[in-house]
XYZ file of C-alpha atoms in Angstrom:
749
model
C -35.657 40.174 -1.205
C -32.384 38.227 -1.134
C -33.202 34.946 0.978
C -36.205 34.296 -2.362
C -33.476 34.655 -4.448
C -31.329 32.341 -2.513
C -33.937 30.002 -2.924
C -34.127 30.347 -5.797
C -30.949 29.870 -7.106
C -31.402 26.865 -5.223
C -34.344 25.153 -6.934
C -32.523 26.458 -10.052
C -29.747 24.433 -8.908
C -31.358 21.296 -8.650
C -32.278 20.789 -11.565
C -28.247 21.713 -13.211
C -28.001 19.770 -16.409
C -25.412 17.321 -16.240
C -23.338 15.974 -19.144
C -23.475 11.514 -19.491
C -22.052 10.002 -16.810
C -19.058 8.272 -18.881
C -17.931 12.614 -19.721
C -17.551 12.846 -16.012
C -15.214 10.283 -15.861
C -13.167 11.555 -18.691
C -13.103 15.277 -17.982
C -12.182 14.304 -14.296
C -9.393 11.974 -15.512
C -8.988 14.477 -18.256
C -7.096 16.703 -15.025
C -5.588 14.811 -13.485
C -7.692 13.634 -10.529
C -9.100 11.114 -8.386
C -12.435 9.986 -6.974
C -11.090 11.161 -3.257
C -10.850 14.254 -4.522
C -13.932 14.677 -5.807
C -14.902 13.620 -3.027
C -13.145 15.602 -0.200
C -14.204 18.981 -2.462
C -17.938 17.559 -2.865
C -17.360 17.146 1.152
C -19.158 13.655 -0.162
C -18.193 9.870 0.492
C -15.523 8.047 -2.557
C -18.817 5.370 -3.610
C -20.879 8.726 -4.042
C -18.520 10.133 -6.741
C -17.604 6.286 -8.108
C -21.545 5.998 -8.001
C -22.335 8.768 -10.383
C -19.656 8.299 -12.869
C -20.918 4.352 -13.369
C -25.102 6.422 -14.088
C -25.819 4.183 -10.697
C -26.979 7.325 -9.185
C -27.638 10.894 -9.579
C -26.957 13.683 -7.625
C -28.670 15.738 -5.260
C -28.790 19.418 -4.275
C -26.743 21.065 -2.039
C -24.095 18.985 -3.670
C -25.104 19.002 -7.453
C -24.679 22.296 -7.972
C -21.549 22.409 -7.026
C -20.733 18.743 -9.034
C -22.336 20.601 -12.464
C -20.122 23.411 -11.659
C -17.309 21.347 -11.318
C -17.608 19.233 -15.030
C -18.587 22.553 -16.686
C -15.635 24.778 -15.754
C -13.243 20.785 -16.429
C -15.789 20.494 -20.124
C -14.078 23.760 -20.852
C -10.649 22.631 -20.348
C -10.728 20.033 -22.281
C -13.891 19.681 -24.844
C -14.675 16.674 -26.300
C -12.772 15.016 -29.250
C -15.048 14.710 -32.728
C -18.083 12.585 -33.086
C -18.104 12.189 -28.801
C -21.903 12.266 -27.704
C -21.674 14.940 -24.974
C -25.358 15.309 -24.470
C -25.647 16.418 -21.266
C -28.695 14.244 -18.929
C -32.287 15.455 -18.024
C -32.411 15.265 -14.093
C -33.960 11.831 -14.085
C -37.886 12.479 -11.649
C -37.689 9.598 -9.770
C -40.869 7.694 -11.070
C -38.588 8.092 -15.219
C -35.656 5.402 -15.359
C -32.460 6.967 -15.576
C -31.861 7.760 -19.129
C -29.095 4.803 -20.834
C -25.725 6.236 -22.092
C -22.349 5.888 -24.052
C -19.699 3.921 -22.472
C -16.679 5.977 -23.550
C -13.292 4.707 -24.001
C -11.121 5.910 -21.060
C -8.645 8.279 -20.921
C -4.850 7.989 -21.117
C -4.362 8.177 -17.606
C -6.858 5.967 -16.148
C -6.005 3.044 -14.517
C -6.313 -0.284 -17.223
C -8.287 -2.417 -15.011
C -11.120 -1.876 -12.358
C -9.045 -3.135 -8.534
C -9.709 -1.013 -5.769
C -7.031 -0.391 -3.418
C -6.391 -3.013 -1.292
C -6.548 -1.341 1.652
C -2.917 -2.145 4.563
C -2.315 -5.067 3.164
C -0.216 -3.977 -0.637
C -2.055 -6.979 -1.908
C -3.531 -6.676 -5.231
C -6.657 -8.417 -5.823
C -6.437 -11.168 -9.208
C -6.646 -8.533 -12.438
C -6.313 -9.948 -15.869
C -4.434 -7.661 -18.282
C -5.642 -5.913 -20.011
C -3.100 -3.498 -22.289
C -2.681 -5.129 -26.635
C 0.856 -6.467 -27.306
C 0.560 -3.487 -30.517
C 4.520 -4.281 -29.889
C 4.988 -8.011 -30.395
C 4.157 -8.127 -33.681
C 6.951 -10.459 -36.139
C 9.963 -7.961 -35.934
C 11.927 -7.405 -39.452
C 14.875 -9.273 -39.862
C 17.857 -7.586 -38.877
C 20.348 -6.615 -41.992
C 21.869 -10.545 -42.438
C 19.473 -12.134 -40.345
C 18.263 -15.002 -40.685
C 15.442 -14.432 -38.217
C 11.913 -12.505 -38.361
C 10.064 -11.104 -41.076
C 9.727 -9.031 -44.339
C 9.134 -4.770 -44.051
C 8.748 -2.169 -46.100
C 11.537 0.561 -46.990
C 9.572 3.162 -48.034
C 8.945 5.976 -45.736
C 5.867 5.994 -43.941
C 5.017 2.668 -45.012
C 3.833 0.048 -42.308
C 3.464 -3.137 -41.018
C 0.661 -4.395 -39.639
C 0.581 -5.011 -35.031
C 0.085 -8.818 -33.519
C -2.704 -6.790 -32.714
C -4.279 -5.397 -36.352
C -2.849 -1.950 -34.263
C -0.929 1.068 -35.201
C 1.884 0.229 -33.192
C 1.977 4.495 -32.354
C -2.079 3.610 -31.520
C -4.484 6.210 -32.350
C -3.219 9.702 -32.838
C -2.131 10.279 -36.131
C 0.739 12.676 -35.085
C 2.719 9.369 -33.089
C 1.568 6.608 -36.220
C 4.775 5.008 -36.412
C 5.378 4.389 -32.138
C 6.888 6.113 -29.441
C 11.312 5.741 -30.626
C 13.071 4.232 -33.644
C 16.211 2.517 -32.704
C 18.441 4.438 -36.274
C 20.832 1.793 -37.881
C 22.706 2.395 -41.249
C 23.448 -1.073 -43.526
C 25.610 -0.153 -46.675
C 25.665 3.862 -46.570
C 21.333 2.942 -45.861
C 20.259 4.990 -43.005
C 17.078 3.173 -42.046
C 14.934 3.565 -38.122
C 13.261 0.077 -37.151
C 10.392 0.978 -35.221
C 7.719 -0.772 -33.391
C 5.260 -3.289 -34.623
C 8.275 -4.177 -37.585
C 7.490 -0.868 -39.568
C 11.764 0.323 -41.204
C 11.626 3.455 -42.195
C 14.202 4.788 -44.599
C 15.716 8.045 -42.773
C 17.435 10.711 -46.320
C 18.880 12.750 -43.368
C 22.670 13.154 -43.926
C 23.795 14.088 -40.715
C 22.818 14.691 -36.820
C 20.739 18.214 -37.211
C 18.668 17.047 -40.362
C 18.638 13.524 -38.273
C 16.573 15.452 -35.746
C 15.134 18.254 -37.823
C 13.032 14.841 -40.293
C 12.897 13.054 -36.537
C 9.789 16.067 -35.848
C 8.999 16.911 -39.099
C 8.596 12.935 -41.592
C 9.097 10.464 -39.302
C 6.165 10.950 -37.002
C 7.175 9.157 -33.763
C 6.076 9.994 -30.515
C 3.800 9.002 -27.235
C -0.018 10.505 -26.929
C 0.446 12.111 -23.104
C -0.552 10.035 -19.625
C -2.537 12.467 -18.010
C -4.736 14.883 -19.298
C -2.708 18.575 -18.275
C 0.442 16.815 -19.873
C 1.828 16.415 -22.766
C 3.709 14.395 -25.120
C 6.047 12.248 -24.863
C 8.868 13.647 -27.602
C 10.124 11.063 -29.423
C 13.204 8.434 -29.110
C 15.783 7.451 -31.424
C 18.226 5.125 -30.294
C 22.027 5.120 -32.502
C 23.601 2.119 -33.013
C 26.918 2.373 -33.849
C 27.283 2.139 -37.611
C 24.596 5.305 -37.428
C 27.351 6.885 -34.707
C 30.143 6.064 -37.071
C 27.780 7.430 -39.951
C 27.349 10.740 -38.106
C 30.344 11.536 -36.792
C 29.765 10.195 -33.555
C 31.908 7.974 -31.754
C 31.304 4.171 -31.183
C 32.616 3.925 -27.688
C 33.468 6.177 -25.482
C 37.389 7.543 -24.020
C 38.044 7.376 -19.857
C 37.799 10.683 -19.193
C 34.585 10.970 -21.184
C 33.017 8.154 -19.439
C 33.907 10.136 -16.375
C 32.029 13.648 -17.522
C 29.578 11.772 -18.402
C 29.609 13.302 -21.851
C 31.655 13.756 -25.376
C 33.411 16.724 -25.861
C 31.429 20.637 -25.583
C 33.977 21.489 -28.544
C 33.069 18.164 -30.661
C 32.295 18.398 -34.006
C 28.775 17.264 -33.709
C 27.799 19.617 -30.922
C 29.503 22.416 -33.005
C 27.110 22.092 -36.249
C 24.041 22.013 -33.508
C 25.120 24.564 -32.552
C 24.787 25.996 -36.019
C 21.595 25.093 -36.762
C 20.087 26.803 -33.694
C 19.666 23.300 -31.256
C 20.940 22.730 -27.731
C 21.625 20.583 -25.648
C 21.097 20.304 -21.525
C 22.919 20.848 -18.711
C 24.141 17.302 -18.753
C 25.572 17.934 -22.241
C 25.788 15.111 -25.033
C 25.793 11.894 -23.179
C 24.550 8.576 -23.637
C 21.235 10.598 -22.830
C 21.218 13.589 -24.311
C 17.964 15.771 -24.894
C 18.713 17.577 -28.435
C 16.187 20.767 -27.856
C 15.026 24.479 -29.106
C 12.950 26.784 -26.779
C 9.567 25.575 -26.808
C 6.988 28.087 -29.269
C 3.762 28.386 -27.406
C 2.238 24.916 -27.709
C 4.403 23.526 -29.375
C 7.315 21.409 -28.799
C 10.813 20.675 -30.770
C 13.515 18.192 -28.625
C 14.468 14.760 -29.518
C 15.972 12.268 -27.162
C 18.752 10.018 -28.289
C 19.941 6.538 -27.170
C 23.075 5.550 -27.556
C 23.036 1.642 -26.002
C 27.319 1.168 -27.395
C 27.906 4.451 -24.568
C 26.515 2.264 -21.503
C 22.382 3.969 -21.680
C 21.415 0.419 -21.574
C 22.719 -0.600 -18.595
C 23.557 -4.499 -18.425
C 22.262 -5.198 -14.310
C 18.744 -2.992 -15.865
C 18.392 -3.574 -19.296
C 20.548 -7.602 -19.424
C 21.783 -8.106 -23.221
C 19.839 -5.585 -24.464
C 22.572 -3.299 -25.966
C 23.417 -5.994 -28.326
C 20.327 -7.089 -29.760
C 20.490 -6.194 -33.277
C 18.921 -3.654 -33.758
C 15.286 -5.022 -35.159
C 14.837 -6.769 -31.752
C 16.312 -3.761 -29.565
C 13.722 -1.883 -30.522
C 11.545 -4.719 -30.164
C 12.035 -4.405 -26.341
C 12.313 -0.749 -26.042
C 8.424 0.032 -28.017
C 6.802 -3.298 -25.361
C 7.933 -0.769 -22.549
C 7.818 2.287 -24.206
C 4.360 1.847 -24.835
C 4.015 -0.183 -21.225
C 5.502 2.395 -19.238
C 6.288 5.067 -21.458
C 9.292 6.584 -23.497
C 12.658 5.943 -21.299
C 13.756 9.306 -21.047
C 17.376 8.264 -19.370
C 17.843 5.070 -17.030
C 14.979 3.345 -15.141
C 15.711 5.540 -12.470
C 15.039 8.192 -14.283
C 12.137 7.102 -16.314
C 10.668 5.494 -12.788
C 10.698 8.992 -11.920
C 9.422 10.364 -15.025
C 5.983 8.781 -14.579
C 5.011 9.652 -11.310
C 6.012 13.061 -13.369
C 3.812 13.021 -16.244
C 1.240 10.804 -14.204
C 0.936 13.979 -12.215
C 2.198 17.142 -13.530
C 2.614 20.092 -11.400
C 1.285 22.439 -13.865
C -1.535 22.789 -15.903
C -3.497 24.710 -18.162
C -6.509 27.351 -17.240
C -8.821 29.593 -19.320
C -7.849 33.852 -18.547
C -11.499 34.641 -18.449
C -10.993 38.571 -19.875
C -8.960 36.885 -23.250
C -10.457 33.871 -23.167
C -7.528 31.928 -24.141
C -5.645 29.077 -22.400
C -2.433 30.081 -19.509
C -0.653 27.946 -17.472
C -2.249 27.978 -14.017
C -0.438 29.377 -10.888
C -1.516 26.769 -8.984
C -0.578 23.524 -8.672
C -2.232 20.518 -10.352
C -4.558 19.209 -7.436
C -3.044 15.874 -6.269
C 0.434 17.043 -8.007
C 3.749 17.640 -5.813
C 3.901 21.506 -7.476
C 6.781 22.768 -9.489
C 9.041 23.879 -6.286
C 11.109 22.081 -5.076
C 10.155 20.620 -0.520
C 13.384 21.182 2.233
C 12.432 17.417 4.141
C 11.827 17.776 7.908
C 15.593 17.511 9.779
C 14.702 13.542 11.040
C 14.147 12.848 7.085
C 17.196 15.179 5.835
C 20.149 12.063 5.619
C 23.619 13.006 5.823
C 25.108 16.741 4.383
C 22.240 17.624 3.371
C 21.681 21.582 4.721
C 18.963 21.068 7.427
C 21.319 18.953 9.059
C 24.250 21.241 9.088
C 21.790 24.370 10.109
C 21.179 21.854 13.875
C 24.421 22.504 14.637
C 26.085 19.208 15.229
C 29.678 18.509 16.137
C 31.792 17.131 13.434
C 31.220 13.565 13.150
C 28.665 13.081 15.227
C 26.706 9.892 14.033
C 22.928 10.800 13.830
C 20.559 7.657 15.730
C 17.249 7.026 15.667
C 16.333 9.471 17.980
C 17.761 12.238 15.004
C 17.271 10.421 11.986
C 14.623 8.549 10.184
C 15.544 4.733 9.284
C 12.870 3.497 7.142
C 14.713 0.891 4.696
C 14.503 -3.072 3.935
C 15.109 -6.211 5.574
C 18.258 -7.730 5.802
C 17.498 -10.108 8.792
C 18.452 -13.924 10.074
C 18.385 -16.095 12.405
C 20.321 -19.345 13.481
C 18.137 -22.124 13.161
C 16.455 -24.247 16.080
C 17.075 -27.934 16.923
C 14.031 -28.939 15.435
C 14.142 -26.854 12.102
C 17.981 -28.476 11.742
C 15.752 -31.520 11.425
C 14.021 -31.152 8.796
C 16.109 -30.949 4.120
C 14.854 -27.845 2.333
C 15.006 -24.558 3.019
C 12.620 -22.581 1.145
C 13.155 -19.116 -0.342
C 9.510 -17.726 -0.716
C 9.812 -12.970 -2.913
C 6.693 -10.788 -3.285
C 6.003 -9.746 -6.629
C 6.737 -6.108 -7.103
C 6.502 -5.394 -3.864
C 7.927 -1.801 -3.352
C 4.552 -1.572 -5.935
C 2.835 -3.078 -4.036
C 3.754 -0.509 -0.693
C 3.078 2.389 -2.371
C -0.474 0.880 -4.095
C -2.824 3.119 -1.492
C -1.284 4.676 0.136
C -1.510 8.947 1.430
C 1.822 10.657 1.223
C 3.101 14.353 1.646
C 2.861 16.975 -1.542
C 3.770 19.169 1.050
C 5.899 20.529 3.603
C 6.070 19.301 6.968
C 5.075 20.408 9.646
C 6.176 20.870 13.143
C 4.228 18.888 16.150
C 4.486 18.840 19.260
C 3.203 16.357 21.318
C 1.133 15.695 18.844
C -1.652 12.430 19.280
C -1.616 9.861 16.090
C -3.298 9.754 13.137
C -3.073 6.910 11.112
C -3.942 8.238 8.155
C -1.630 11.000 8.256
C 1.426 10.611 5.904
C 4.775 11.987 8.714
C 7.126 11.631 11.050
C 6.915 10.607 14.536
C 9.580 10.204 17.235
C 7.472 7.771 19.256
C 9.016 4.614 21.484
C 7.923 1.223 20.264
C 10.370 -1.163 22.548
C 7.695 -1.514 24.421
C 6.396 -3.896 21.651
C 6.084 -7.863 22.716
C 5.699 -10.274 19.767
C 5.342 -12.886 22.053
C 1.948 -11.634 22.637
C 0.490 -9.144 19.385
C -3.122 -8.618 17.457
C -3.281 -10.459 14.541
C -7.252 -9.659 13.427
C -9.397 -9.353 16.451
C -7.793 -12.193 18.192
C -4.456 -12.391 21.122
C -2.278 -15.131 19.690
C 0.970 -16.241 21.080
C 4.115 -16.683 19.322
C 7.697 -16.864 20.082
C 8.941 -13.763 19.564
C 11.979 -14.205 19.284
C 12.058 -15.972 16.161
C 10.579 -13.180 14.836
C 12.193 -10.507 13.187
C 11.039 -6.516 14.814
C 8.824 -4.674 12.368
C 10.185 -1.177 13.753
C 13.793 -2.017 12.428
C 15.941 -2.424 9.177
C 17.903 -5.648 10.958
C 14.957 -7.235 12.711
C 16.756 -5.644 15.612
C 13.576 -5.019 19.455
C 14.146 -0.933 19.125
C 15.255 0.019 22.959
C 14.500 3.118 22.818
C 12.028 6.538 21.341
C 13.269 5.944 16.956
C 12.018 8.571 14.267
C 8.995 6.326 12.176
C 7.146 7.064 9.000
C 2.893 6.447 9.805
C 3.066 2.830 8.598
C 5.298 1.910 10.834
C 3.380 3.702 14.222
C 0.307 2.724 13.258
C 1.282 -1.372 12.082
C 1.836 -1.230 16.052
C -1.120 -0.171 16.942
C -2.901 -2.966 14.632
C -0.323 -5.101 16.754
C -2.327 -3.717 19.578
C -0.454 -1.697 21.208
C -0.451 1.895 22.702
C 1.578 4.650 20.718
C 2.016 8.168 21.888
C 4.033 10.518 19.691
C 6.092 12.715 21.872
C 7.922 15.130 18.163
C 6.724 14.782 14.854
C 6.673 16.009 11.565
C 3.001 15.518 9.327
C 1.982 16.810 6.019
C -1.629 18.402 5.716
C -1.529 18.350 2.578
C -1.424 15.048 0.695
C -2.716 12.200 -0.851
C -2.101 9.112 -2.838
C 0.219 10.341 -5.438
C 1.536 6.645 -6.558
C -1.753 5.208 -7.328
C -1.841 6.056 -10.670
C 1.740 5.182 -11.135
C 1.169 2.031 -9.264
C -1.417 0.961 -11.296
C 0.653 2.013 -15.080
C 4.101 -0.246 -13.272
C 1.283 -3.600 -12.437
C -0.276 -3.807 -15.801
C 2.388 -3.612 -18.336
C 4.196 -5.784 -15.339
C 1.316 -8.490 -15.282
C 0.558 -8.044 -19.455
C 4.379 -8.774 -20.003
C 4.610 -11.408 -18.216
C 0.795 -12.866 -19.708
C 2.289 -12.810 -22.879
C 5.707 -14.643 -21.850
C 2.203 -17.644 -20.300
C 1.961 -16.645 -16.581
C -1.768 -15.581 -16.062
C -3.178 -14.148 -12.668
C -5.581 -16.418 -10.836
C -3.979 -18.555 -11.980
C -4.062 -22.419 -10.171
C -0.222 -22.699 -7.596
C 0.278 -25.442 -9.174
C -0.117 -24.741 -12.821
C 1.349 -21.631 -11.588
C 5.232 -22.790 -10.726
C 4.557 -24.493 -13.093
C 4.432 -21.678 -15.841
C 6.901 -19.606 -14.049
C 8.877 -21.922 -13.639
C 11.302 -21.442 -17.298
C 9.458 -18.533 -18.616
C 12.305 -16.621 -19.200
C 13.783 -18.732 -21.514
C 10.188 -19.086 -23.581
C 11.256 -15.089 -25.144
C 14.187 -13.546 -24.442
C 12.855 -9.923 -25.498
C 10.122 -9.594 -22.733
C 12.265 -11.072 -20.104
C 14.245 -8.077 -21.169
C 10.991 -6.386 -20.282
C 10.000 -7.501 -17.479
C 13.747 -7.052 -15.700
C 13.233 -3.242 -17.130
C 9.934 -3.246 -15.453
C 11.027 -4.161 -12.211
C 14.585 -1.656 -12.224
C 11.813 0.775 -12.113
C 9.611 0.276 -9.449
C 12.862 0.736 -7.421
C 14.528 2.807 -9.232
C 12.116 5.187 -9.040
C 11.136 5.557 -5.310
C 15.276 5.563 -4.802
C 15.151 8.297 -6.962
C 13.084 10.904 -4.795
C 16.609 10.697 -2.064
C 18.633 11.065 -4.714
C 22.348 12.037 -3.341
C 24.981 13.463 -4.859
C 26.531 12.461 -7.502
C 30.207 14.155 -7.851
C 29.316 17.912 -9.035
C 32.580 18.992 -6.647
C 30.292 18.851 -3.723
C 30.449 19.221 0.493
C 29.418 18.309 3.411
C 26.658 21.217 4.093
C 25.682 22.398 0.780
C 22.734 21.435 -1.845
C 23.190 19.116 -4.751
C 21.891 18.729 -8.260
C 18.972 16.525 -7.090
C 17.383 19.019 -4.569
C 16.729 21.608 -6.961
C 13.805 18.706 -8.097
C 10.206 18.751 -6.248
C 10.541 14.993 -7.261
C 13.807 14.553 -4.175
C 11.139 13.391 -1.242
C 13.148 11.296 0.996
C 9.604 11.242 2.865
C 7.507 9.521 0.643
C 10.422 7.210 -0.334
C 10.644 5.911 3.078
C 7.139 5.710 3.711
C 6.505 3.180 0.187
C 9.290 0.729 2.295
C 8.105 1.520 5.883
C 4.998 -0.005 4.510
C 6.447 -2.740 1.834
C 8.062 -4.176 5.498
C 4.936 -4.201 7.441
C 3.404 -5.147 4.646
C 5.753 -8.797 4.101
C 6.210 -8.323 8.547
C 2.128 -9.277 8.359
C 2.250 -12.158 6.747
C 4.700 -13.892 8.080
C 2.819 -13.322 11.619
C -0.631 -14.710 10.383
C 1.496 -17.409 9.028
C 3.019 -18.873 12.004
C 0.051 -17.894 14.233
C -1.605 -20.873 10.945
C 1.695 -22.409 10.933
C 4.117 -22.619 13.687
C 6.796 -21.732 10.813
C 8.892 -18.883 10.776
C 10.818 -17.849 9.216
C 15.214 -18.342 8.916
C 15.617 -15.758 6.791
C 14.546 -11.896 4.884
C 16.486 -10.332 2.884
C 13.959 -7.028 1.584
C 11.270 -8.524 -0.475
C 12.410 -12.262 -0.267
C 12.023 -14.681 3.234
C 12.833 -18.765 3.664
C 11.684 -21.256 6.058
C 13.044 -24.444 6.252
C 10.617 -27.468 4.949
C 10.470 -30.801 4.678
C 9.407 -30.463 1.623
C 11.591 -28.652 -1.419
C 7.931 -26.956 -3.378
C 6.453 -24.001 -1.928
C 3.120 -25.979 -2.261
C 5.046 -27.848 1.216
C 5.660 -24.421 2.802
C 2.162 -23.075 2.295
C -1.075 -23.013 4.104
C -3.352 -24.127 1.375
C -7.229 -25.419 2.969
C -8.751 -27.055 -0.619
C -6.726 -24.462 -3.044
C -7.797 -21.691 -0.768
C -4.601 -19.511 1.047
C -4.759 -18.273 4.682
C -6.334 -15.466 4.213
C -3.955 -11.808 4.495
C -1.236 -14.465 4.670
C 0.836 -15.390 1.806
C -0.240 -16.368 -2.144
C 1.205 -17.871 -4.584
C 0.714 -15.805 -7.718
C 1.731 -13.296 -10.506
C 0.543 -9.963 -9.060
C 2.494 -7.548 -6.886
C 1.730 -8.095 -3.434
C 1.397 -12.356 -3.814
C 4.402 -14.696 -3.685
C 6.349 -17.178 -6.856
C 9.270 -19.269 -5.820
C 11.939 -17.737 -5.664
C 14.356 -20.930 -4.859
C 15.397 -24.081 -3.030
C 19.031 -25.728 -1.223
C 19.013 -28.095 1.183
C 19.644 -27.774 5.062
C 22.727 -28.879 4.681
C 24.108 -26.577 2.649
C 22.644 -23.817 4.802
C 24.759 -25.565 7.656
C 27.843 -26.121 4.945
C 28.181 -22.564 4.203
C 27.567 -20.748 7.764
C 29.833 -22.792 9.550
C 32.835 -22.859 6.092
C 31.921 -18.913 5.820
C 31.809 -19.001 10.555
C 28.868 -16.519 9.984
C 25.776 -18.299 11.343
C 23.601 -15.804 11.129
C 24.497 -15.784 7.811
C 21.573 -14.439 5.115
C 20.206 -16.949 3.028
C 18.228 -15.027 1.404
C 20.320 -13.060 -0.660
C 21.403 -16.449 -1.756
C 18.623 -18.750 -1.673
C 18.468 -18.730 -5.621
C 21.566 -20.456 -7.047
C 23.039 -21.324 -4.133
C 26.515 -19.764 -4.727
C 27.983 -18.162 -1.992
C 31.661 -16.537 -2.537
C 33.699 -14.273 -0.075
C 32.968 -11.156 -1.417
C 29.229 -12.267 -0.081
C 30.292 -12.516 3.295
C 32.849 -9.795 3.868
C 35.761 -12.363 3.444
């Protein structure tokens, strides 16, 4: 009888009702799931799930029942917004056409383009920026300024943005945008918002300013993913506002060292009396003022104080010196295209990873029907608990290294420690290269972001394996001898080619020296040795079976922000090579404020990856002790190593293909910049374009991440002159190719 019941259940399941394709996509995105994760759970191909979400195909039993069950559970967690049509479709028969479906607006976590990850090369197909320019309206004039346009000063009043869209988007809770620059003018306090809006601020003290921000300002930003939470409002305080609220306009030397004002300061006492709290880092350049959350309601305001060096000029150029309205435009554009800043660009880069993959999510209690925090981590996230790295991945002084019992002052070599770093390599020029006239530098756009694109990384703890079989799809660290790889005879595509290996950097070491024995490598490095046509036989490994493409959404968000801002500066995707070079010439001068945003976006990429292996920062730390960063689930040196490994390999792959096709070899490589000797001063004199098409898999001019731009040109005479002047035959030209300036400090003299 049970078999008959099973047969009946299967028959019913075969006609299970499903929501329209657009609603399927919305539900998946709302929970932060990728297509790959759904495909893996249902044991189907990625293209199959993509077809279900586009309406091109419909699931069939037995997958249909499981898919319907998944969508039903997600629909309980994420009900459709009012007015959205989510009526379930009937299953079309073979004779009936598939019913037409509506196209819903994508959830915030969805990428803004349909570009697919680029696989092993890390080079994106050209995409058109699709981020609206809400933040790019003419900013109001700062007091005493003659630039900008007039703006309302009535609370709640707004000025329309350039695109005709409210600065804060469609969410009425945040209709005044993500942040405001607070300034004091002639005894009045005003808040400059995104899109040219200026609000009157009635608050007479800092506690009342926080209250006003949460209750009346309508500042904030919608969440970036379904399980996430909205961003807290950000207030940027000018020196005049600091004086108005009783705060110092600059920090003393002692306060700078401490990173905060004293706990006994009169303003911190005001906050305490009003039942407001500060985080452990206290009242510093990026202070957070909060009260414990009540249910799902958060009460938290972030402060940014530029005159306390909150906006480091290395990453924000001269943003701290801008008038309030212009500063609101710069920070607002960054906030709306990347996220509301949570601290330095490095901190924001790390926070963006978490915002796109929150560690926890809400589930509905089966007994009470109420929503509660899930016991398990959100699929695709790093979870809420920190995970110790493998000993080979740990930096010196880490507790897992101390536990090895190594002799005091022992220096770990490549066979004990993972050395995955960016290139810093140079070689003497050949006689033939010395007869050429120019040195031309090519720089890879957003190289480390491109290296993160489509990369599978570990999400959980490592598993130690002896004598493993190498799996290029399994993230981890591998102890393997790659000294037998001969760059003079390698596989390029499906063909073996002979090259001058002495003129190429090794892909296996940051300094470009060939390995001399077993060493630890991340998965992309070992996989590249296989790609070059050589066998690899690891003797030991730390692998992560819980893995996923954790950085895909992070890459897509930063890529779209970068492309949209470059488009505003007149540099677009899919430009012809000559037009691209012309557009890049002096692009920063077209809008200096947006050029600051570009600098900050790039710093967010590098800083965010650097934070994955943050070292102790004072704190009275001693080797062998844990430091504060280790308590974060996002302290993951293995992920950083994998991204750097893939970025270095991507560059080497292009170098090899370029050498095989043109016979040209690099003179110097530094991180994402490579220098070639050339007859002419232009990148077009170096790159092998034929009929307007570049070498497949090689260097290509363009603005997309992974493509290259012109870094700079100097003469060969300049190069030989500085090497002779500083007695440095292998001085790295890539470090100075931009402006040609070399100092004693640069050469270690």
